[in-house]
Short mmCIF file of C-alpha atoms and ligand atoms in Angstrom, two decimals:
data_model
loop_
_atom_site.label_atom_id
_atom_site.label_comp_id
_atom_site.label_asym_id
_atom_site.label_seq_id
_atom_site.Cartn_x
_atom_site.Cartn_y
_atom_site.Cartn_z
CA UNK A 289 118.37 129.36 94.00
CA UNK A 290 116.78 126.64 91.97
CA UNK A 291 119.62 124.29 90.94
CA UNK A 292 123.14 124.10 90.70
CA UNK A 293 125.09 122.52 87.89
CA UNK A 294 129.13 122.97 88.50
CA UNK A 295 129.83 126.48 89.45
CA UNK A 296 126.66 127.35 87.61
CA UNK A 297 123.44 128.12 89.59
CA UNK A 298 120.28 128.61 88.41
CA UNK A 299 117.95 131.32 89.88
CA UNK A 300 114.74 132.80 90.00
CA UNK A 301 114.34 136.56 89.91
CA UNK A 302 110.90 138.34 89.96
CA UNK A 303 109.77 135.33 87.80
CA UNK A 304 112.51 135.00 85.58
CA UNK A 305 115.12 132.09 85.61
CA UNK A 306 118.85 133.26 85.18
CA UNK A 307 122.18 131.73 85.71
CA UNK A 308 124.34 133.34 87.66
CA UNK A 309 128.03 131.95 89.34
CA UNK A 310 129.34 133.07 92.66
CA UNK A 311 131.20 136.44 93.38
CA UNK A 312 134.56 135.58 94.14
CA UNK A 313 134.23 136.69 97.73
CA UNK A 314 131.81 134.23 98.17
CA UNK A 315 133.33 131.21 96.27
CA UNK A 316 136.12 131.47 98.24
CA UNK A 317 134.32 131.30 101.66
CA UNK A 318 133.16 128.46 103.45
CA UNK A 319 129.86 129.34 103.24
CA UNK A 320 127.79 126.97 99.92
CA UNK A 321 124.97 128.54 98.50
CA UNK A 322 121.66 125.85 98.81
CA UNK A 323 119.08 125.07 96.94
CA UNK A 324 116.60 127.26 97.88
CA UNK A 325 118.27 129.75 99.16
CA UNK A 326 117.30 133.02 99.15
CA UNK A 327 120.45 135.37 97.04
CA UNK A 328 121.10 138.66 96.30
CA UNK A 329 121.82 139.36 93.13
CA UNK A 330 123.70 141.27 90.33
CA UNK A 331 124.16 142.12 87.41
CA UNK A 332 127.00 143.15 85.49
CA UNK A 333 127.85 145.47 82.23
CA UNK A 334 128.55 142.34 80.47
CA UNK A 335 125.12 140.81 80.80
CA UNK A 336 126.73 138.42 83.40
CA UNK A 337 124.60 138.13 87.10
CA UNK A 338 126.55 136.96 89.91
CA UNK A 339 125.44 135.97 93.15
CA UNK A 340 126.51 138.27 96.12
CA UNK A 341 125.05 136.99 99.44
CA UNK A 342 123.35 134.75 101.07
CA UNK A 343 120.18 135.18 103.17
CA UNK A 344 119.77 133.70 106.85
CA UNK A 345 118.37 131.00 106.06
CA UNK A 346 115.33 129.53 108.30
CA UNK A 347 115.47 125.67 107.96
CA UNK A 348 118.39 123.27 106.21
CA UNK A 349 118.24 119.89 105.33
CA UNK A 350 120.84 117.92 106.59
CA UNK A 351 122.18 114.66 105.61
CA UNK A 352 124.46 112.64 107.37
CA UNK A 353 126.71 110.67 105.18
CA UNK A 354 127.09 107.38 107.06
CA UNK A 355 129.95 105.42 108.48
CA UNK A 356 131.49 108.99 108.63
CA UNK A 357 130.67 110.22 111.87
CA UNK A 358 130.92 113.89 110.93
CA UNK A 359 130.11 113.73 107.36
CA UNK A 360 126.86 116.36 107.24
CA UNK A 361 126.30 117.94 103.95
CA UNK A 362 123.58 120.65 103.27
CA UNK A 363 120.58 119.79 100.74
CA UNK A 364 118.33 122.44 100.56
CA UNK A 365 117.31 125.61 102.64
CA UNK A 366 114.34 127.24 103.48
CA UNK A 367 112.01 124.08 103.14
CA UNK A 368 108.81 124.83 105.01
CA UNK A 369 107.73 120.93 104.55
CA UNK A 370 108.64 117.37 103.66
CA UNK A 371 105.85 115.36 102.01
CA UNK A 372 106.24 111.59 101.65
CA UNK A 373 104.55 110.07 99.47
CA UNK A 374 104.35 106.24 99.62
CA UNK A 375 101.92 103.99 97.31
CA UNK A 376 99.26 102.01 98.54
CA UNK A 377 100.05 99.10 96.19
CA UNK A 378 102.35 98.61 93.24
CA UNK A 379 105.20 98.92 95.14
CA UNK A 380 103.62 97.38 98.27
CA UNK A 381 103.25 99.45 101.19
CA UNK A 382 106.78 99.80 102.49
CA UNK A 383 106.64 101.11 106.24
CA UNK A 384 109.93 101.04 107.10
CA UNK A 385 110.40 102.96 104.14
CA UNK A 386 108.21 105.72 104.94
CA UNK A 387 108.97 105.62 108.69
CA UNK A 388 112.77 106.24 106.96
CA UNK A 389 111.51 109.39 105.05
CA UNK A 390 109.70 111.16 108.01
CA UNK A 391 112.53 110.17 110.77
CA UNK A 392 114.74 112.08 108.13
CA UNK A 393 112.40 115.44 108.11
CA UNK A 394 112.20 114.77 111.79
CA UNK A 395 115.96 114.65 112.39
CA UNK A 396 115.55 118.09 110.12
CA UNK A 397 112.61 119.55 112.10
CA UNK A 398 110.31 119.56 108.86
CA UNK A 399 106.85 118.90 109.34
CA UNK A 400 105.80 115.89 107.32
CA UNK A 401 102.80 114.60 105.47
CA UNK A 402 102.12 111.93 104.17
CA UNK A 403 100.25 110.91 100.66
CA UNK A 404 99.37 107.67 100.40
CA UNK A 405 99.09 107.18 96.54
CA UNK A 406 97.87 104.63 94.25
CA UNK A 407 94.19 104.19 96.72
CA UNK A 408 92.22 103.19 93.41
CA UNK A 409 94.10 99.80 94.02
CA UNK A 410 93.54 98.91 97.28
CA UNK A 411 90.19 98.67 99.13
CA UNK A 412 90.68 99.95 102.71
CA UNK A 413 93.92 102.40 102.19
CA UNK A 414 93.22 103.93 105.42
CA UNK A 415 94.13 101.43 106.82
CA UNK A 416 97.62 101.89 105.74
CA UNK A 417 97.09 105.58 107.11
CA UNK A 418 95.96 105.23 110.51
CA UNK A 419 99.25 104.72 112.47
CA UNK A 420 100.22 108.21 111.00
CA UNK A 421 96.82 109.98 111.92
CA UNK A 422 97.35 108.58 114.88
CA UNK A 423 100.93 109.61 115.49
CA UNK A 424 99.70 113.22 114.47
CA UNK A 425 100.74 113.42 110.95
CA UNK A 426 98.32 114.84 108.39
CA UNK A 427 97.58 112.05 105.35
CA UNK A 428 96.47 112.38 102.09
CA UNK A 429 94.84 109.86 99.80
CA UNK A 430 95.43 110.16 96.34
CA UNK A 431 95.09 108.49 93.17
CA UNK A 432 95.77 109.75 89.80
CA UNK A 433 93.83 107.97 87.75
CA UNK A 434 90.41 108.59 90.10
CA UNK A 435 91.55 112.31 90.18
CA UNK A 436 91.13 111.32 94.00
CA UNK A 437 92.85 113.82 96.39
CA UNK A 438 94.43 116.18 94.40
CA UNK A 439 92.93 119.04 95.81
CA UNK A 440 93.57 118.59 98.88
CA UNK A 441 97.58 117.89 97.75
CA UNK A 442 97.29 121.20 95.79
CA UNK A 443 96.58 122.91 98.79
CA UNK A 444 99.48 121.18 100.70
CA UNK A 445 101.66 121.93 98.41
CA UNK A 446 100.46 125.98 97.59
CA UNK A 447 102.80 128.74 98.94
CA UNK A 448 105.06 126.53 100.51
CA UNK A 449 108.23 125.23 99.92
CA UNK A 450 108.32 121.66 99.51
CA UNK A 451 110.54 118.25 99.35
CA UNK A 452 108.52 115.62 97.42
CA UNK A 453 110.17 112.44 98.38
CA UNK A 454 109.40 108.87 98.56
CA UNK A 455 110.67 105.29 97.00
CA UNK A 456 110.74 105.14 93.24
CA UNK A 457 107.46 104.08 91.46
CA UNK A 458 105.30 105.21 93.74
CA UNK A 459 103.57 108.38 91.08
CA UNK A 460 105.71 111.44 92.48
CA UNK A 461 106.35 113.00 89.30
CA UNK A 462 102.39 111.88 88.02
CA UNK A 463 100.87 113.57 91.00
CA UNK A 464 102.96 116.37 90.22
CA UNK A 465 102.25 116.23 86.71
CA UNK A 466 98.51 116.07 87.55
CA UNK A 467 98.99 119.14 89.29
CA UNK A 468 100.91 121.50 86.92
CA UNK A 469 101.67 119.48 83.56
CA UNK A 470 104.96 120.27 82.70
CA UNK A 471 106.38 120.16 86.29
CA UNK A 472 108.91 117.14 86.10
CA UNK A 473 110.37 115.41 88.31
CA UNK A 474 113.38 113.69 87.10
CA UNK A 475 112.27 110.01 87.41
CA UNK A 476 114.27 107.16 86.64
CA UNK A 477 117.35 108.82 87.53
CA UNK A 478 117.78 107.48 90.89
CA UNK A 479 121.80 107.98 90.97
CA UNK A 480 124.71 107.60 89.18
CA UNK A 481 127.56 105.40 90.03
CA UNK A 482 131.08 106.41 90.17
CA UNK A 483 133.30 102.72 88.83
CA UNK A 484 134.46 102.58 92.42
CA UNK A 485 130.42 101.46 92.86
CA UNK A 486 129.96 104.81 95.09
CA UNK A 487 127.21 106.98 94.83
CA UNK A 488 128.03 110.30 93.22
CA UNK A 489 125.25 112.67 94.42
CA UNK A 490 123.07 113.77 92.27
CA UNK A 491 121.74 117.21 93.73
CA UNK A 492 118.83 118.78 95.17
CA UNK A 493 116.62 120.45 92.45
CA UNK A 494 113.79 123.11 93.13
CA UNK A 495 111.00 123.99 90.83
CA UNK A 496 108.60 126.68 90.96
CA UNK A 497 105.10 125.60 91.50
CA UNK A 498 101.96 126.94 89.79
CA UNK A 499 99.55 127.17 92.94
CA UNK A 500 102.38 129.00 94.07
CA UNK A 501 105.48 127.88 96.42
CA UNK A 502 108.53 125.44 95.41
CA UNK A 503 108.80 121.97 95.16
CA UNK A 504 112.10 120.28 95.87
CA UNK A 505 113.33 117.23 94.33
CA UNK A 506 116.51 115.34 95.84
CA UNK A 507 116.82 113.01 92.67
CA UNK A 508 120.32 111.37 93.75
CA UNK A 509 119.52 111.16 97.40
CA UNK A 510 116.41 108.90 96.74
CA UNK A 511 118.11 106.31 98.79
CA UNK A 512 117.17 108.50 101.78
CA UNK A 513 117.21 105.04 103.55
CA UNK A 514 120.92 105.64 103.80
CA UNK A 515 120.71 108.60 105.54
CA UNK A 516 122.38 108.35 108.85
CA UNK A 517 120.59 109.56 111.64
CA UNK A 518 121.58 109.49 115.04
CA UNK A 519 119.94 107.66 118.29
CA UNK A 520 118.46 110.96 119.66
CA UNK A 521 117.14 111.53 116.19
CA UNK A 522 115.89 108.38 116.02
CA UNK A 523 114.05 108.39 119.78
CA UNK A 524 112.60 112.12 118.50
CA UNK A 525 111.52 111.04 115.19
CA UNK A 526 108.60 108.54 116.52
CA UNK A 527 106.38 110.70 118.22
CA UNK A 528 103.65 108.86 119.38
CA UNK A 529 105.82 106.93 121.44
CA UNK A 530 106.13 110.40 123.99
CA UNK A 531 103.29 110.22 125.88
CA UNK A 532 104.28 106.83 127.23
CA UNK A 533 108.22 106.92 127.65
CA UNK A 534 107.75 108.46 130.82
CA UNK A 535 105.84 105.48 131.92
CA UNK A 536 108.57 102.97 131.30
CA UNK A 537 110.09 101.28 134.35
CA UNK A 538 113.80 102.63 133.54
CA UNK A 539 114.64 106.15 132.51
CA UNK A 540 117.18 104.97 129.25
CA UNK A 541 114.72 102.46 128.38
CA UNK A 542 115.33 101.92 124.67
CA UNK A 543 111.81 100.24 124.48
CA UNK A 544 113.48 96.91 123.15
CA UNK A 545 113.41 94.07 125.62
CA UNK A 546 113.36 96.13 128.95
CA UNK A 547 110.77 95.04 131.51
CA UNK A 548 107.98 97.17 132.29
CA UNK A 549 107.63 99.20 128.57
CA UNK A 550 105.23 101.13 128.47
CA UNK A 551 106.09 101.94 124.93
CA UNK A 552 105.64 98.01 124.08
CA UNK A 553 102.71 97.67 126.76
CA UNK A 554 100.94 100.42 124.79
CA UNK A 555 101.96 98.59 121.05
CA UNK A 556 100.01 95.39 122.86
CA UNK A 557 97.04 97.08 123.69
CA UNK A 558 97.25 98.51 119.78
CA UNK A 559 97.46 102.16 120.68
CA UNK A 560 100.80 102.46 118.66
CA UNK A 561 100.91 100.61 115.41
CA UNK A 562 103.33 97.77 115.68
CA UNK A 563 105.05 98.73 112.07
CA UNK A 564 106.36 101.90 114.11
CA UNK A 565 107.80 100.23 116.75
CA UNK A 566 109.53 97.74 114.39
CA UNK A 567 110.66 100.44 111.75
CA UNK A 568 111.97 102.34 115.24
CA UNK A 569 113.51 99.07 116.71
CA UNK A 570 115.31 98.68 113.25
CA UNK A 571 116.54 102.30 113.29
CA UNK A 572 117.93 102.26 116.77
CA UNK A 573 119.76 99.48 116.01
CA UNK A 574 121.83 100.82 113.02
CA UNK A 575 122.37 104.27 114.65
CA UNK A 576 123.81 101.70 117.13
CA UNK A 577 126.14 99.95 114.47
CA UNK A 578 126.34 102.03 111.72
CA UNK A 579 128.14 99.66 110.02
CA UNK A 580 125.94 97.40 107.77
CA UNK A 581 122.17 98.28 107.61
CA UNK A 582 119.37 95.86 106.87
CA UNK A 583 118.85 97.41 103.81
CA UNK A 584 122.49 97.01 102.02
CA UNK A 585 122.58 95.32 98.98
CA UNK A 586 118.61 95.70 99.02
CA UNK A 587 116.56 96.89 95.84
CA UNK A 588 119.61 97.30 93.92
P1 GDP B 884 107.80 108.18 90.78
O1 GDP B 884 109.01 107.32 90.57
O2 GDP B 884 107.44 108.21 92.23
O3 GDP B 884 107.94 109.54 90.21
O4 GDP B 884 106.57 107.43 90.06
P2 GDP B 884 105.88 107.73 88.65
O5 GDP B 884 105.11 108.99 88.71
O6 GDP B 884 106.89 107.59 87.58
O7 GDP B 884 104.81 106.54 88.58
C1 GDP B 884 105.19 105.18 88.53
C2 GDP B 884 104.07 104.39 87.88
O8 GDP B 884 102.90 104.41 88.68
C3 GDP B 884 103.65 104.94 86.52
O9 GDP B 884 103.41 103.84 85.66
C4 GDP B 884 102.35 105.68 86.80
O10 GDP B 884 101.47 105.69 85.71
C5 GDP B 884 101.76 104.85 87.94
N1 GDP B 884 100.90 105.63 88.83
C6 GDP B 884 101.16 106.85 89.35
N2 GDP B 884 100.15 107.25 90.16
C7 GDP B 884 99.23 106.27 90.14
C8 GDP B 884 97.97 106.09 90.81
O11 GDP B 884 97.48 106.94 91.57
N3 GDP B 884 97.31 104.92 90.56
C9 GDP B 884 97.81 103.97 89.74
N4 GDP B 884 97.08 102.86 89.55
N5 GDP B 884 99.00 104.11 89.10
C10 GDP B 884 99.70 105.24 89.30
ZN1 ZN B 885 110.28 101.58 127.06
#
């Protein structure tokens, strides 16, 4: 399933896009049907195709609506990957952004890359890349004017199924566009808001891709910043910090001001980036709170 628009869903069968609704059976369950899901299908006398089942489904995006402790709605299914793509310059290199993005696939167990974008304006972008490398993430370096990693994107992005995400302005929808003109992200509309100033979710969208596999788009949940995650979610989603936790003095050492860190010994000695520990400090402390993050009110 490709998108849903009201009760209408639109799906691809043996290359073909249709729109189908729900069989009543279904509608009336608890059960949604995802973007990306895989359906079964049918079609009716009257030219009509309804949607008759769901498939098992082998990965689901979660989000967790904040300040609601239990609020968890489903994005997408059957992602195989989350790529986040950040920009070297123009916006500036935002890693607390991008630590954000990845502690969300994380939380989701998606494997991540990450593209930096926008290298033909800064010198030394591997620089920006390292702490990733190091943490074990695979990074690409792409620019679309240079034509500069595209290739190796392509091949990221072939045969799997995809969420392209990242802050706005960074060239999602041109590196997309580089690689299958036509393929559009829907830029510039970040999210509508409701007069009570709420977000009202704009949903997932999934589009085939030429080099085959799906890319998926989660236009209204661009803020993924304000995607709640949890502590152990948090703790999980900065992996480099592993092989030294078990090396701090105290076994619930949060790695903030407890003596004898081992996490913060090794940020001294520069073996983890210091970026990642602050973009982790910062994320412990709202799944702490909850209650106003550092980034309210922000970019807005
Ligand atoms: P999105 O919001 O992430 O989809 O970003 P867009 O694709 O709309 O790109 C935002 C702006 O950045 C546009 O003006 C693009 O032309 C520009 N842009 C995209 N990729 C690159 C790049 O690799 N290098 C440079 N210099 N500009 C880029
Ligand atoms: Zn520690």
């Amino acid at each position: 399933m490709l998108a849903k628009t009201g009760g209408r869903y639109r799906v691809l069968s043996s290359g073909v896009t249709l729109e189908a609704t729900l069989r009543g059976r279904l509608k009336r369950g608890q059960e949604q049907v995802l973007v990306g899901d895989r359906v079964t299908l049918r079609s009716h006398t009257d030219a009509a195709v309804t949607i008759e089942a769901v498939e098992e489904r082998k990965s689901v995006l979660r989000r967790r609506t904040p300040g609601r402790r239990h609020g968890v709605r489903l994005v997408a299914a059957n992602l195989d990957q989350v790529a986040v793509v950040g920009a070297a310059r123009q916006p500036d290199w935002a890693p607390q952004l991008m630590d954000r993005f990845i502690a969300v696939a994380a939380a989701n167990d998606l494997p991540v890359a990450v593209v930096i974008n926008k290298c033909d304006l800064l010198e030394d972008p591997a620089a920006l890349g390292r702490a990733y490398e190091r943490a074990g993430y695979e990074v690409l370096y792409t620019s679309v004017p240079a034509g500069a990693g595209l290739g190796e994107l392509r091949d990221l992005l072939a045969g799997r199924s995809s969420l392209f995400t990242g802050p706005t302005g960074v060239g999602k929808s041109s590196l997309l566009n580089a690689l299958q003109p036509g393929l559009r992200l829907r830029t510039g509309v970040v999210s509508r808001r409701s007069h009570s100033g709420r977000h009202t979710t704009v949903a997932a969208e999934m589009y085939p891709f030429a080099h085959g596999g799906f890319v998926v788009d989660t236009p209204g949940l661009r803020d993924i910043g304000l995607w709640g995650l949890e502590r152990a979610e948090v703790e999980a989603a900065f992996r480099e910090f592993r092989a030294y936790v078990g090396y701090c003095k105290f076994d619930d050492c949060r790695h903030l001001h407890e003596p004898g860190c081992a996490v913060r010994a090794a940020t001294e000695r520069g073996e983890i980036v210091a970026s990642r520990l602050d973009s982790y400090r910062r994320m412990l402390q709202e799944a702490h709170t909850a209650a106003r993050p550092w980034y309210a009110g922000r970019d807005r």
